[in-house]
mmCIF file of C-alpha atoms in Angstrom:
data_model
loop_
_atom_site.group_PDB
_atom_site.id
_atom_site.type_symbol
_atom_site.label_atom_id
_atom_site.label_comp_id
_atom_site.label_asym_id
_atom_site.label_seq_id
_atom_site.Cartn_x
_atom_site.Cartn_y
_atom_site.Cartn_z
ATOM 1 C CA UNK A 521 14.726 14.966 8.007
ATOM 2 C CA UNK A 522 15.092 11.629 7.746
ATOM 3 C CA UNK A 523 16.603 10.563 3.760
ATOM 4 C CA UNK A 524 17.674 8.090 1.400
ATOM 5 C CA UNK A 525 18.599 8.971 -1.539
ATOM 6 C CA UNK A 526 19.808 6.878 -4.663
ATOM 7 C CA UNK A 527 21.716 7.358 -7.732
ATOM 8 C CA UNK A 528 21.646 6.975 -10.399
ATOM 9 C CA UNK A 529 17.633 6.694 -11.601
ATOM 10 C CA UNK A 530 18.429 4.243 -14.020
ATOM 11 C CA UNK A 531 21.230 2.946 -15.752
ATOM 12 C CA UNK A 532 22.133 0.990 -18.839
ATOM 13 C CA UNK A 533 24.897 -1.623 -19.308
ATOM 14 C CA UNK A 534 26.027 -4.001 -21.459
ATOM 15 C CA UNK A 535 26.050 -7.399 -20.465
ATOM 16 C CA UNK A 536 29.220 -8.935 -18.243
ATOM 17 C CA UNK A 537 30.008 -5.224 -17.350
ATOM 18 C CA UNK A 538 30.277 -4.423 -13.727
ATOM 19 C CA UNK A 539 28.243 -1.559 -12.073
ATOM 20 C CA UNK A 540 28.054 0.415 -9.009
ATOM 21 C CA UNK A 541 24.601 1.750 -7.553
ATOM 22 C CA UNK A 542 24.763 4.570 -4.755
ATOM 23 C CA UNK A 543 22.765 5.309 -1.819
ATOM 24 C CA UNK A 544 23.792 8.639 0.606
ATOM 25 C CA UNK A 545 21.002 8.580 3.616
ATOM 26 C CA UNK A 546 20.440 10.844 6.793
ATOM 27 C CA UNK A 547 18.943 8.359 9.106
ATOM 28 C CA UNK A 548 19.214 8.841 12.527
ATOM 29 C CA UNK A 549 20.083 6.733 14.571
ATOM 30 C CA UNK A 550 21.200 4.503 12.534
ATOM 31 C CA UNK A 551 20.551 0.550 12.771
ATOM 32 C CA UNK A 552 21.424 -1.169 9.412
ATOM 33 C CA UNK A 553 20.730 -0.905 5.974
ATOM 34 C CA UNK A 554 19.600 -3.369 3.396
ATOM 35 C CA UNK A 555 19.752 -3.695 -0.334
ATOM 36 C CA UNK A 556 16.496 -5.397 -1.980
ATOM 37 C CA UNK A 557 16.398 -6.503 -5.897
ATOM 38 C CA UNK A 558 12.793 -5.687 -7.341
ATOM 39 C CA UNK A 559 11.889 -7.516 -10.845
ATOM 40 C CA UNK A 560 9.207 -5.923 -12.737
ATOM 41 C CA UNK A 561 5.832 -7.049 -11.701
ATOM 42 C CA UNK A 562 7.198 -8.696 -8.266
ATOM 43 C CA UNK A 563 8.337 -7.725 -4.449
ATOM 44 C CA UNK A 564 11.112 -6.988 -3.311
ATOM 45 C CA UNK A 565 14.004 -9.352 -2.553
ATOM 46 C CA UNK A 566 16.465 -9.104 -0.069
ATOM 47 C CA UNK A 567 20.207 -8.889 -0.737
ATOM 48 C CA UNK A 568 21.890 -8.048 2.076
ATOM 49 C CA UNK A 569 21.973 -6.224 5.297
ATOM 50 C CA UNK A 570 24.598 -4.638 7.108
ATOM 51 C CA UNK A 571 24.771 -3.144 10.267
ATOM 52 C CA UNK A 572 27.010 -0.186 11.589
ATOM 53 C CA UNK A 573 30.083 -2.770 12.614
ATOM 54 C CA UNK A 574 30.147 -4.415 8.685
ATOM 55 C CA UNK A 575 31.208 -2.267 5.994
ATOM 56 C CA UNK A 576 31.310 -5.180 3.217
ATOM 57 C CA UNK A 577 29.290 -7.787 3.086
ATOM 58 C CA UNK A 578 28.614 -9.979 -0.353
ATOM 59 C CA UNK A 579 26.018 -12.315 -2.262
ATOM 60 C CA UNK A 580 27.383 -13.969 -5.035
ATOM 61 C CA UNK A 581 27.806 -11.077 -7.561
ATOM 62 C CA UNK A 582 26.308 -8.386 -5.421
ATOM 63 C CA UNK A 583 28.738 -7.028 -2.516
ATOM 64 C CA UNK A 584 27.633 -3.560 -0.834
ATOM 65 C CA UNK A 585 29.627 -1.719 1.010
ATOM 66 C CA UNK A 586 29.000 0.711 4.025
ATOM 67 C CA UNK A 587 30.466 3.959 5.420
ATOM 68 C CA UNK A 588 28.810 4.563 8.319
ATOM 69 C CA UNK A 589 30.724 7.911 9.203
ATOM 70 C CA UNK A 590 29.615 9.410 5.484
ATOM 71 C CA UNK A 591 26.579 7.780 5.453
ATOM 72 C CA UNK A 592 27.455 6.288 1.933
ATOM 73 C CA UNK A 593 26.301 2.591 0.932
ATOM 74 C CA UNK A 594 26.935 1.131 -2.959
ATOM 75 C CA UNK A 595 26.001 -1.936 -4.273
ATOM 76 C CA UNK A 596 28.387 -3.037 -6.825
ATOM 77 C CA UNK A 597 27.171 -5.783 -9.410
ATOM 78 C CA UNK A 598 30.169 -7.824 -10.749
ATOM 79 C CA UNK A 599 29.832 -9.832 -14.790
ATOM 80 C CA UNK A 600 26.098 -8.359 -14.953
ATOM 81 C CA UNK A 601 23.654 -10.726 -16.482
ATOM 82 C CA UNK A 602 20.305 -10.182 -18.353
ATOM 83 C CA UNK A 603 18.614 -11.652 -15.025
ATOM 84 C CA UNK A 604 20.113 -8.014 -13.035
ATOM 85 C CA UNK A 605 17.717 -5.771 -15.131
ATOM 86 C CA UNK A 606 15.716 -4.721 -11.822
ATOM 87 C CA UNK A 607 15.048 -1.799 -9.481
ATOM 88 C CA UNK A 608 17.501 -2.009 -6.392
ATOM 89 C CA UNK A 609 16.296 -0.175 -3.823
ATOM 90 C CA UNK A 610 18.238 0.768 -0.420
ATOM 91 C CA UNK A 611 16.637 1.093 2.853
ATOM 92 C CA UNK A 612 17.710 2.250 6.096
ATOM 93 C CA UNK A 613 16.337 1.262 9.235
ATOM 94 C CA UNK A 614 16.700 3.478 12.602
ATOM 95 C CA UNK A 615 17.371 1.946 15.994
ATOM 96 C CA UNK A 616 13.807 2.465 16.785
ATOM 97 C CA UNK A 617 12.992 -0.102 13.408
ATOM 98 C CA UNK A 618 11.621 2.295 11.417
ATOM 99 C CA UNK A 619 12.137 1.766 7.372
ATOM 100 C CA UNK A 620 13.028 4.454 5.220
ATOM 101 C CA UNK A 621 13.193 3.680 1.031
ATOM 102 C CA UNK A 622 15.040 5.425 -1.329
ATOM 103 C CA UNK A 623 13.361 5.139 -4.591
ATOM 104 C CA UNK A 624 15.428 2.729 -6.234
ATOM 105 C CA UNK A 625 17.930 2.483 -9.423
ATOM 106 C CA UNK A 626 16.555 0.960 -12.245
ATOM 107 C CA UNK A 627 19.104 -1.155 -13.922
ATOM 108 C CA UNK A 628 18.457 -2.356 -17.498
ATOM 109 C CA UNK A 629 21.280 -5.030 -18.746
ATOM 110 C CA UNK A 630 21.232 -5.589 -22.390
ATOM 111 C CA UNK A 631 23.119 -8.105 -24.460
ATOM 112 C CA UNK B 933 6.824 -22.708 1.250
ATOM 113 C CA UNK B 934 4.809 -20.614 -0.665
ATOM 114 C CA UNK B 935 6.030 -17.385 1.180
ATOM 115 C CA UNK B 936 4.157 -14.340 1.316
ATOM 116 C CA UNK B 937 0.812 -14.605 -0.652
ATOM 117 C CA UNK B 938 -0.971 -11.748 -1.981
ATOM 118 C CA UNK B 939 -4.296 -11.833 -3.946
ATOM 119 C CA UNK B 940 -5.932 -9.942 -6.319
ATOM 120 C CA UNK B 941 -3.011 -9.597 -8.780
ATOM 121 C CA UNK B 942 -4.842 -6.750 -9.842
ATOM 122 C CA UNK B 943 -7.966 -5.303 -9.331
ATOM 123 C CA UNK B 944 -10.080 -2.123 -11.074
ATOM 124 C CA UNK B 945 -12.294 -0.349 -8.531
ATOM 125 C CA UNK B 946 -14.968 2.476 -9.520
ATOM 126 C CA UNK B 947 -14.750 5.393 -6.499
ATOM 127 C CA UNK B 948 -16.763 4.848 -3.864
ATOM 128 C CA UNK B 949 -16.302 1.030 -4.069
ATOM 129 C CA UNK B 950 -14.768 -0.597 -1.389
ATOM 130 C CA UNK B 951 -12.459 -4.230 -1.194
ATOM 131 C CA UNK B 952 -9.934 -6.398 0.788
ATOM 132 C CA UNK B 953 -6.503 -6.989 -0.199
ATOM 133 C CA UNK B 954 -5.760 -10.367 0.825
ATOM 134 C CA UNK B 955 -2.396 -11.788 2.389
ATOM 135 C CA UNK B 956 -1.194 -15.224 4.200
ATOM 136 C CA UNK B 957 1.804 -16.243 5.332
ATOM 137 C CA UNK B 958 3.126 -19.687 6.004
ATOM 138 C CA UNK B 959 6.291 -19.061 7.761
ATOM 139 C CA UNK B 960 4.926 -18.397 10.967
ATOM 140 C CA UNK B 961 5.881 -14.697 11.043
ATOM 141 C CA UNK B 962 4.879 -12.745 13.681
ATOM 142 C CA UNK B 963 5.645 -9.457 12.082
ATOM 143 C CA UNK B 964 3.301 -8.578 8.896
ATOM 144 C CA UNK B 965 2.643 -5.005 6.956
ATOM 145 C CA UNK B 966 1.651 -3.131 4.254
ATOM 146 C CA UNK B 967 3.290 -0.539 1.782
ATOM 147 C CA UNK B 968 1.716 0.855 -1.233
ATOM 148 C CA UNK B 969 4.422 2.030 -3.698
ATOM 149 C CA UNK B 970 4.007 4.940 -6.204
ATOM 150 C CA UNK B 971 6.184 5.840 -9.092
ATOM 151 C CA UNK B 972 9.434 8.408 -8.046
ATOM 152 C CA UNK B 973 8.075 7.447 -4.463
ATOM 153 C CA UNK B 974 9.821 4.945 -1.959
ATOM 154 C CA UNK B 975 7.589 2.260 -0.201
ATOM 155 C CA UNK B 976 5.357 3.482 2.454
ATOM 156 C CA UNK B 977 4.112 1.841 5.870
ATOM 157 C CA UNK B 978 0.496 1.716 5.653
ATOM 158 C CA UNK B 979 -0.606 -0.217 8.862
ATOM 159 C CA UNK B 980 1.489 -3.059 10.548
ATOM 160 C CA UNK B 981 1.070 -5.732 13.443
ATOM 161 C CA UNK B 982 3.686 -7.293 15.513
ATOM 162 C CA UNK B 983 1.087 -10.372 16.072
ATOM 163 C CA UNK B 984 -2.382 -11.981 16.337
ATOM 164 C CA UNK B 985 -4.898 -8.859 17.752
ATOM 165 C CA UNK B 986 -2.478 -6.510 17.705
ATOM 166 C CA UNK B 987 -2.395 -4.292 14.786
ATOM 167 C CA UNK B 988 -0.823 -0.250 14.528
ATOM 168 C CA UNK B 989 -0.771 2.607 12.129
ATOM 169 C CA UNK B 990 1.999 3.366 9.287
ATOM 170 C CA UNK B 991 3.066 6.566 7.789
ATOM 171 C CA UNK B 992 -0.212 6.808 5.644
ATOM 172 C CA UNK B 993 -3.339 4.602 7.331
ATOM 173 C CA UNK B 994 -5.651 7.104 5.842
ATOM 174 C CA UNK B 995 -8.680 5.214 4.425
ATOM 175 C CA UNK B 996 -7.199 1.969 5.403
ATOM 176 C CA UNK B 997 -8.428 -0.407 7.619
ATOM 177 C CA UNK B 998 -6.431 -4.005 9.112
ATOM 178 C CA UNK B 999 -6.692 -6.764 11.335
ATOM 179 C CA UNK B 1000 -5.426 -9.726 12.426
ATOM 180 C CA UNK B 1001 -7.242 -12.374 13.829
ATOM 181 C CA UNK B 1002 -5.208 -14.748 12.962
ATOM 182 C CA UNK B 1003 -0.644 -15.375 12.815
ATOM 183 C CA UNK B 1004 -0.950 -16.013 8.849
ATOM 184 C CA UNK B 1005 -3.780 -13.264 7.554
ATOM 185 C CA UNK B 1006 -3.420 -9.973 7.841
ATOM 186 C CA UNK B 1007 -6.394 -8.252 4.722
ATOM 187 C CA UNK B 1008 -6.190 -4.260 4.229
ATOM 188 C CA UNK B 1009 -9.505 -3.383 3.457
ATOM 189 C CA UNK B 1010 -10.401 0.051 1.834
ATOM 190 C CA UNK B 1011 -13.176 1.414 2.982
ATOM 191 C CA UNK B 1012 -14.000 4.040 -0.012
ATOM 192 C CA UNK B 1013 -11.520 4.114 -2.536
ATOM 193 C CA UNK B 1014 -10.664 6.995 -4.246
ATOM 194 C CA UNK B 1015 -8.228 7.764 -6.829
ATOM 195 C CA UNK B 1016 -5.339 8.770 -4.968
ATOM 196 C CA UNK B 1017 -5.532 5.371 -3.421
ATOM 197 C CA UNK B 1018 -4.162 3.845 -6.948
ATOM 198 C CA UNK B 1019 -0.798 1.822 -6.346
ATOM 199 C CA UNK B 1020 0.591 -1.327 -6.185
ATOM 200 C CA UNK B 1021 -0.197 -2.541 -2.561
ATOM 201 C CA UNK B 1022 2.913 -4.778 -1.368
ATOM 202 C CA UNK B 1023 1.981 -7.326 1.939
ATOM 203 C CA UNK B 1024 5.525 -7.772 3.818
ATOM 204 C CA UNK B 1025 5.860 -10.285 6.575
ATOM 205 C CA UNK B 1026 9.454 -11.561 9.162
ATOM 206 C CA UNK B 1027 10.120 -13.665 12.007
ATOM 207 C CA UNK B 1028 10.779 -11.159 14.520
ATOM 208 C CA UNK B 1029 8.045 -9.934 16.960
ATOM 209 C CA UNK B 1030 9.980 -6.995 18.438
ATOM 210 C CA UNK B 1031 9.585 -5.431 15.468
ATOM 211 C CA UNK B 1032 11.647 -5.001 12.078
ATOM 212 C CA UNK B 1033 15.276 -5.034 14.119
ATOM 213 C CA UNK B 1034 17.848 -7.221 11.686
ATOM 214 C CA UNK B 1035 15.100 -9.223 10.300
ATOM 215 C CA UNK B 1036 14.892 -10.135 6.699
ATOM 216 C CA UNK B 1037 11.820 -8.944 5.481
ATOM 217 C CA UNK B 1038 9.883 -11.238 3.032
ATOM 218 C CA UNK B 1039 7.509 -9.389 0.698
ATOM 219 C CA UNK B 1040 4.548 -10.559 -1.777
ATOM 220 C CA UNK B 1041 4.457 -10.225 -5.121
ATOM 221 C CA UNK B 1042 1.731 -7.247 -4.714
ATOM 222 C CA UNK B 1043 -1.590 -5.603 -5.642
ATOM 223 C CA UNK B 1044 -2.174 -3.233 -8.479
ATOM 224 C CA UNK B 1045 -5.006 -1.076 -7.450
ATOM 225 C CA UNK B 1046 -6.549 0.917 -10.091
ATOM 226 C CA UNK B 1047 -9.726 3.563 -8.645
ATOM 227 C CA UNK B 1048 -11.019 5.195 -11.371
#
């Protein structure tokens, strides 16, 4: 069955920490996977996508990583500000462009 | 640009009732869909259409209804809302008319539906 899963649900940090966000799917076959940023109240913005040939690719303070043999992404989010606190949700898209969403890590940066 | 446009913001519906969600684009996508989202729940694909007049069903089209007459409108319309139709409704739209492929995906800022 086709999964992606995230970790943590949520997460607290203080402000200028750094954090790491998880995603582990089971897609099949695989095509690329994307990282979006959803504020409260708003869509969802892309942050990056990666196919199966990248296994880092960065925006500003966000750089995910892929392992395409685990089937392991993260998202790590370097000197967090209060403008991070969002949902980042990972999605995987199969070769035949079908979406799959993991539910998203809520990230709440306080000062 | 003014992106992806959705409109209601919100909207309060009695069971029964039914309504258009409303979205435009003004990027000249070819690609546009719709998700609904629901707490502990990724997005789901509701109905999609890879251009004007063509139009195809999601993972839930269930008391749904599109078209597309045009490149930048594509309304969902529920025909009789019921409760389990409460979400936030989410219009997505991207350049590519082959599909999703490596496209970036542009979404609105959504719907929330409430069907009492």
């Amino acid at each position: 069955k086709n999964q992606v899963e995230q970790s943590p649900q949520s997460l607290i940090i203080l402000e200028g920490k750094n954090c790491t966000l998880q995603c582990n799917y089971t897609v099949s076959p695989f095509s690329n996977l994307r990282w979006y940023k959803q504020d409260t109240g708003r869509g969802p913005v892309s942050l990056t996508i990666m196919t199966f040939s990248e296994n880092t690719k960065s925006n500003g303070r966000y750089t995910a990583t892929l392992d395409a043999d685990t089937k392991q992404s993260s998202l790590h989010i370097t000197a967090s500000q209060l403008s991070d606190s969002a949902s980042y949700i990972c999605v995987v898209v199969t070769g035949a462009n079908n979406l799959f969403f993991g539910t998203g890590t809520r990230l709440t940066v306080i000062p | 640009n003014a992106g992806v446009t959705q409109t209601p913001k919100f909207q309060v519906l009695k069971t029964g009732q039914s309504m258009t969600l409303q979205c435009a684009q003004d990027m000249n996508h070819e690609y546009m869909s719709w998700y609904r989202q629901d707490p502990g729940m990724g997005l789901r694909l509701i109905h999609y259409s890879v251009g004007a007049g063509i139009t195809d069903q999601g993972e839930v089209p269930n008391g749904y209804n599109v078209s597309r007459s045009t490149t930048e409108d594509f309304p969902l319309r529920l025909l009789s809302a019921a409760p389990s139709q409460t979400s936030v409704y989410f219009c997505a739209s991207s350049y590519s008319k082959s599909g999703r492929g490596n496209e970036k995906l542009f979404f609105g800022s959504g719907t929330q539906l409430s069907v009492l």
